[in-house]
GROMACS .gro file of C-alpha atoms in nm:
model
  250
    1UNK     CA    1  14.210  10.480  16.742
    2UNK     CA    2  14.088  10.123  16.813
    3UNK     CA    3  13.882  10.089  17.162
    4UNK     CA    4  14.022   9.736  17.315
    5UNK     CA    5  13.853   9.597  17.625
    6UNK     CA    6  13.914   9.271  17.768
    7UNK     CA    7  13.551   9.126  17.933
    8UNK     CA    8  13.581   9.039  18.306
    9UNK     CA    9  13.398   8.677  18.215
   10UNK     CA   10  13.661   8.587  17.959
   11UNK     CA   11  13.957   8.653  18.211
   12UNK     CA   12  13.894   8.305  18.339
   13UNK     CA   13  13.905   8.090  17.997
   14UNK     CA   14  14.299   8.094  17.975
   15UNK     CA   15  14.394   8.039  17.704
   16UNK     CA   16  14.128   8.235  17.546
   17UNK     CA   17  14.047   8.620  17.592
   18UNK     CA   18  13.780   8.805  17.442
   19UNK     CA   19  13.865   9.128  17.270
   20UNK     CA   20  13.621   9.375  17.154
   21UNK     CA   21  13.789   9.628  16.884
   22UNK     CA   22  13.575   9.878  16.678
   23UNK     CA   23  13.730   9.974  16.368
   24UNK     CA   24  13.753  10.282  16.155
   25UNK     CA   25  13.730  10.075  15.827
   26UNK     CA   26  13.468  10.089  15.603
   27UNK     CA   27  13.130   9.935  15.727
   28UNK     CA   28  13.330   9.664  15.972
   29UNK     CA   29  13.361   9.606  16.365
   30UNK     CA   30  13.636   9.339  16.402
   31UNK     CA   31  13.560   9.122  16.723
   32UNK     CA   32  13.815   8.894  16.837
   33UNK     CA   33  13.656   8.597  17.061
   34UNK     CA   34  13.600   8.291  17.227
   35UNK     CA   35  13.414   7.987  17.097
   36UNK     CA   36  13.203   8.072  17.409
   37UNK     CA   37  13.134   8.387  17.342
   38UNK     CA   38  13.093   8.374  16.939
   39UNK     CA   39  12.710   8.440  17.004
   40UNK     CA   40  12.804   8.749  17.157
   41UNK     CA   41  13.047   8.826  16.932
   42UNK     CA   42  12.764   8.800  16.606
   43UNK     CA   43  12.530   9.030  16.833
   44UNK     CA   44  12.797   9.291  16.855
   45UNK     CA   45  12.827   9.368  16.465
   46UNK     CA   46  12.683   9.679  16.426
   47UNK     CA   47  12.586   9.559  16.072
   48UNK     CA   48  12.210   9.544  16.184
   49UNK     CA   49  12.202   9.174  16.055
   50UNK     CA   50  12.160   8.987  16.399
   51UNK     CA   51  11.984   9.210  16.616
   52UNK     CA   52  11.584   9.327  16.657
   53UNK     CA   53  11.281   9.259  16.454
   54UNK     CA   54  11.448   9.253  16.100
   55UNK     CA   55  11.651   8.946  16.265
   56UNK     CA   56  11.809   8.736  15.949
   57UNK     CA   57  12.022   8.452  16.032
   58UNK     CA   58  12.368   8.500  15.940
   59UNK     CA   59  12.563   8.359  15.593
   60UNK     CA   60  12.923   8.345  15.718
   61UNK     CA   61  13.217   8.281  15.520
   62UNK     CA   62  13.465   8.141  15.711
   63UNK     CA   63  13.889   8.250  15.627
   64UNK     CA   64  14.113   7.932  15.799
   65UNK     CA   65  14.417   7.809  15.726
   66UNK     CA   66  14.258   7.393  15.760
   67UNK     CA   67  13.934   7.312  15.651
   68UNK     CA   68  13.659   7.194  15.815
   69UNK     CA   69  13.701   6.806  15.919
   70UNK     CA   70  13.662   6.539  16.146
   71UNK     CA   71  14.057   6.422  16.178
   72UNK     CA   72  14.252   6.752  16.242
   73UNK     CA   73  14.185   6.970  16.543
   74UNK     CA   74  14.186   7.304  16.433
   75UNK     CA   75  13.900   7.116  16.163
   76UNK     CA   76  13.704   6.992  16.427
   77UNK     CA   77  13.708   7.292  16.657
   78UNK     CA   78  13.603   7.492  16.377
   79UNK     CA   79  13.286   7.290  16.291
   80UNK     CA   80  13.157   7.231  16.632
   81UNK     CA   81  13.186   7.599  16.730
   82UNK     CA   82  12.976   7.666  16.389
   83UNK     CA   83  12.737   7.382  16.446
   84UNK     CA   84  12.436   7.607  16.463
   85UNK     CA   85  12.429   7.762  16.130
   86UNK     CA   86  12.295   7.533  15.864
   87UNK     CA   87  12.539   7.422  15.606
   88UNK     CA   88  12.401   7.630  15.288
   89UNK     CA   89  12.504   7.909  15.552
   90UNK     CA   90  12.861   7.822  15.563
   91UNK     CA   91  13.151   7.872  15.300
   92UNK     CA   92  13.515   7.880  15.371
   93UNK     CA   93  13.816   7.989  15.224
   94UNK     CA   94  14.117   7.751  15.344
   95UNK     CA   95  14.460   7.743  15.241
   96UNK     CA   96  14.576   7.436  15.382
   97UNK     CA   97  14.623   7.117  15.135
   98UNK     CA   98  14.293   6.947  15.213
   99UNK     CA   99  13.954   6.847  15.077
  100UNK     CA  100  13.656   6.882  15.229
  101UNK     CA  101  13.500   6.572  15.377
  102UNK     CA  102  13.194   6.701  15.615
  103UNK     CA  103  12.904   6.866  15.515
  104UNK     CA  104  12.853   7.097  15.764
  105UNK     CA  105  12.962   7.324  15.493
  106UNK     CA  106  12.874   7.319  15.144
  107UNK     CA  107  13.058   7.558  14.982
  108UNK     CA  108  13.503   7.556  14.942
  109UNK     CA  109  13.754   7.714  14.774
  110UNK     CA  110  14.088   7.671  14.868
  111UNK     CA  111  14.414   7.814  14.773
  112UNK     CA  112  14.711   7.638  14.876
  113UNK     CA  113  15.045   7.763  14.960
  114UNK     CA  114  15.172   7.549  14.653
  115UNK     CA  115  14.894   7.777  14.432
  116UNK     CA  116  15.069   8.106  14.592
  117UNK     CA  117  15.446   7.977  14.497
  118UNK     CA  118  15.374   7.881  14.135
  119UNK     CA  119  15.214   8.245  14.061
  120UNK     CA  120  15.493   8.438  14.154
  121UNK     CA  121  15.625   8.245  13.813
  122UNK     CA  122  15.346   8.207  13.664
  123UNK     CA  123  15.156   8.512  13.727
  124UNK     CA  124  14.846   8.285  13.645
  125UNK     CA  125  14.559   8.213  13.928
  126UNK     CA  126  14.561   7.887  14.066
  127UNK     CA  127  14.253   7.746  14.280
  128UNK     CA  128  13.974   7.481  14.351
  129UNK     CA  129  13.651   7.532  14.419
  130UNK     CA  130  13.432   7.284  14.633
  131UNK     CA  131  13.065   7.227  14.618
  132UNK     CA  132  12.805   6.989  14.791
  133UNK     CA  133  12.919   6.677  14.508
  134UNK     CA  134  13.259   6.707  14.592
  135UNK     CA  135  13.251   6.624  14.964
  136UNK     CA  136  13.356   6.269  15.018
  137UNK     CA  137  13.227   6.224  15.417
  138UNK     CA  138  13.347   5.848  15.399
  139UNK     CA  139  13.737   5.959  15.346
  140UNK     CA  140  13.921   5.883  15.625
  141UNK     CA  141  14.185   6.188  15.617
  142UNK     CA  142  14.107   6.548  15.484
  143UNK     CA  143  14.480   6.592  15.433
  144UNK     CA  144  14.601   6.520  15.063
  145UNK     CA  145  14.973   6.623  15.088
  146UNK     CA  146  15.222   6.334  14.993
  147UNK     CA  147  15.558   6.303  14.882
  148UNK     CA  148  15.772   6.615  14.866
  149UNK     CA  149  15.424   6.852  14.937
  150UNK     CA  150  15.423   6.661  15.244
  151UNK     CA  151  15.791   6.767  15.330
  152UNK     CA  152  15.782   7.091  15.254
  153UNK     CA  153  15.476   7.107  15.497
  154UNK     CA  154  15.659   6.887  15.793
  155UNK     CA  155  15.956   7.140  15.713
  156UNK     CA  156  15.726   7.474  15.737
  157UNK     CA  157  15.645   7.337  16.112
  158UNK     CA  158  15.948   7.385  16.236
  159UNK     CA  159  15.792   7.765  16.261
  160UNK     CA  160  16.137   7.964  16.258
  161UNK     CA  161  16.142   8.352  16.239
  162UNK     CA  162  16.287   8.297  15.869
  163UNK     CA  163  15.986   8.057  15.780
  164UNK     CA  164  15.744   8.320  15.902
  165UNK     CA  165  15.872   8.563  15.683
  166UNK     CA  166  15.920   8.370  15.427
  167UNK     CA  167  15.531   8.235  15.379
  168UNK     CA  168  15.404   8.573  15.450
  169UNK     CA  169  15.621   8.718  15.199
  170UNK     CA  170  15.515   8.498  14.890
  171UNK     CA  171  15.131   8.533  14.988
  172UNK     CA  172  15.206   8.871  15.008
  173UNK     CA  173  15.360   8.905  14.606
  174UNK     CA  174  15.143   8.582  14.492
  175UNK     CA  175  14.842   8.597  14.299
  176UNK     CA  176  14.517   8.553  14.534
  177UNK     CA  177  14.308   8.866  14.434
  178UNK     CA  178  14.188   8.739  14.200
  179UNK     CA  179  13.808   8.747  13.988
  180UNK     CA  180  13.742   8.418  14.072
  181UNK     CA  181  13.743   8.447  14.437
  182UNK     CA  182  13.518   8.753  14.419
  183UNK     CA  183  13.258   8.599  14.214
  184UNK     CA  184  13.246   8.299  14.436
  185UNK     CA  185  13.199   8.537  14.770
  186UNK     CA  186  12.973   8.735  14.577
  187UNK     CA  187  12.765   8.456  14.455
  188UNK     CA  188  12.753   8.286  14.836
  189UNK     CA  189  12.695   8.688  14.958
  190UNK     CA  190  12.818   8.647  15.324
  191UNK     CA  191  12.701   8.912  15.548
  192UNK     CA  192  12.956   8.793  15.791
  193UNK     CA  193  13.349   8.677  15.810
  194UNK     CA  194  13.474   8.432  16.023
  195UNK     CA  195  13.830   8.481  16.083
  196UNK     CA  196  14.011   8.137  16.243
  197UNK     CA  197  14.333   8.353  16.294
  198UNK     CA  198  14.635   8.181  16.355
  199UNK     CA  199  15.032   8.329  16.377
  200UNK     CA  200  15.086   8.419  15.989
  201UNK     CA  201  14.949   8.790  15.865
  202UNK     CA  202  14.847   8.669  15.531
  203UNK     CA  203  14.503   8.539  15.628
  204UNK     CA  204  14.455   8.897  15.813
  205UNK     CA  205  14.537   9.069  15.490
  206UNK     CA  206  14.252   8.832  15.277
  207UNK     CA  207  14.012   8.888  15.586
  208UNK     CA  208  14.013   9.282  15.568
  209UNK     CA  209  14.047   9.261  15.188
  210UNK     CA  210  13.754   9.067  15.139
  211UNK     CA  211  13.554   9.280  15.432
  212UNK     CA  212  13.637   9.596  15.264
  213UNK     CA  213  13.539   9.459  14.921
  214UNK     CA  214  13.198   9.309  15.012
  215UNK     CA  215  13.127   9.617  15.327
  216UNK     CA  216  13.095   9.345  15.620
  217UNK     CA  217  13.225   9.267  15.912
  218UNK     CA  218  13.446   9.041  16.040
  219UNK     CA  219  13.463   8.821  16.352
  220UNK     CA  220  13.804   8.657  16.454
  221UNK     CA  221  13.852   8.359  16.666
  222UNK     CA  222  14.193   8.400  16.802
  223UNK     CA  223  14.270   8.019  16.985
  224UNK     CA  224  14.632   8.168  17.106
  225UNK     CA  225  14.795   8.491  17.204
  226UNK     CA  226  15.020   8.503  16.918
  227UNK     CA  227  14.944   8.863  16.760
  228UNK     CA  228  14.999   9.007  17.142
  229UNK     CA  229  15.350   8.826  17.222
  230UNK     CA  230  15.635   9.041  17.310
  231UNK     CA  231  15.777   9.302  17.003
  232UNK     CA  232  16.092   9.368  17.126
  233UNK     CA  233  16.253   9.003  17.178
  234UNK     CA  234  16.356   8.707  17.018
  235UNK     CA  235  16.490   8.682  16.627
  236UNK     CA  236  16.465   8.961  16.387
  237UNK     CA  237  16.219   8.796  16.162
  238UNK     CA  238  16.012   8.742  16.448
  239UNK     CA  239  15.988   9.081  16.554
  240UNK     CA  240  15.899   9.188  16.249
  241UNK     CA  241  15.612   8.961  16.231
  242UNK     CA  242  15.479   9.005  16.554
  243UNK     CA  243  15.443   9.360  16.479
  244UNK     CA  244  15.273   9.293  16.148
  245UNK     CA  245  14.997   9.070  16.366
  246UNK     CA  246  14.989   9.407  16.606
  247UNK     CA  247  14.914   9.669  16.343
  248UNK     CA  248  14.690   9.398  16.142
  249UNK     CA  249  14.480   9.265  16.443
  250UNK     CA  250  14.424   9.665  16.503
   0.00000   0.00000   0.00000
């Protein structure tokens, strides 16, 4: 069973808690934390990578729904709380429909919810990848959504129990493991996941996917309480998600 314990400094940081859980997955302790305590959270991994003599600085691939950026907030959280790692350190995997426009990071690939809905038909893989030439630092917006992508993505905010289910479902049937993706982790060769976790399960389900598949281990910023809200109340949908965050997050 998972060992949870909630520090005594972190009490004080509402909104943000840290939670320390060990996991009985292969080769992975899954930390959830605080941009205050991510240090900490890196020195916990019992991977050997940060801690004593053999010290190596750590390559972390980073699993977000927004990408790194200077206009949207979960963007700019993101790249200040990584600010110390160099930027051939970084890569991220983002699902949101953005490009990358800082170079705090040099490595992308992003699969967009748009990819995900036209492989349930297709059944074919749909992605971009991102590299150092591609970043365009004097674009004013990261966001590229217009027209009816834009809509659908002003409609998917209205964050109902049936929209919950219904995004987590299609990532759940839709194509994303996939070669491509695991040659492009394998060629970065993390020894480290970030997880920016947010209220959907589907970027769990990549996180431990991708942790089990390259035998590291993950850290997870969790900004809200959303995988701890109440099981029992509200919408059915919303049950049923909440308790998907619960068994995931554990």
């Amino acid at each position: 069973r998972s060992q949870i314990r909630r520090t005594e400094s972190a009490k004080s940081m509402s909104p943000f808690w840290i939670w320390s859980t060990r996991m009985k997955r292969i080769c992975r302790n899954f930390i959830i934390c605080s941009s205050t305590f991510l240090q900490e959270a890196f020195d916990k991994c019992d991977s050997g990578y940060f801690r004593g003599d053999n010290m190596v600085e750590p390559r972390v691939l980073v699993v977000s729904h927004n990408v790194f950026s200077s206009s949207g907030n979960m963007g700019k959280t993101m790249m200040h709380m990584l600010a110390g790692i160099p930027p051939d350190n970084l890569a991220q995997l983002y699902f949101h429909q953005e490009i990358p426009t800082r170079r705090c990071c040099l490595h992308y690939f992003r699969m967009t919810d748009s990819n995900i809905l036209h492989s349930l038909f297709t059944r074919k893989t749909e992605f971009r990848v991102f590299d150092a030439s591609d970043i365009d630092e004097s674009a004013v917006q990261s966001r590229t959504d217009t027209g009816w992508l834009a809509k659908v993505y002003q409609f998917s905010r209205r964050r109902t129990s049936f929209i919950y289910f219904l995004r987590d479902t299609m990532w759940r049937f839709g194509k994303w493991k996939t070669k491509a993706l695991l040659e492009w982790v394998q060629a970065f060769a993390p020894n480290v996941i970030f997880l920016a976790a947010g209220d959907y399960a589907f970027p769990y389900r990549i996180a431990i996917w991708l942790s089990d598949f390259l035998h590291i281990p993950i850290v997870m910023w969790c900004a809200d309480d959303f995988y701890i809200e109440p099981l029992n109340h509200g919408p059915f949908f919303r049950r049923i998600q909440c308790q998907q965050l619960v068994k995931l997050a554990r």
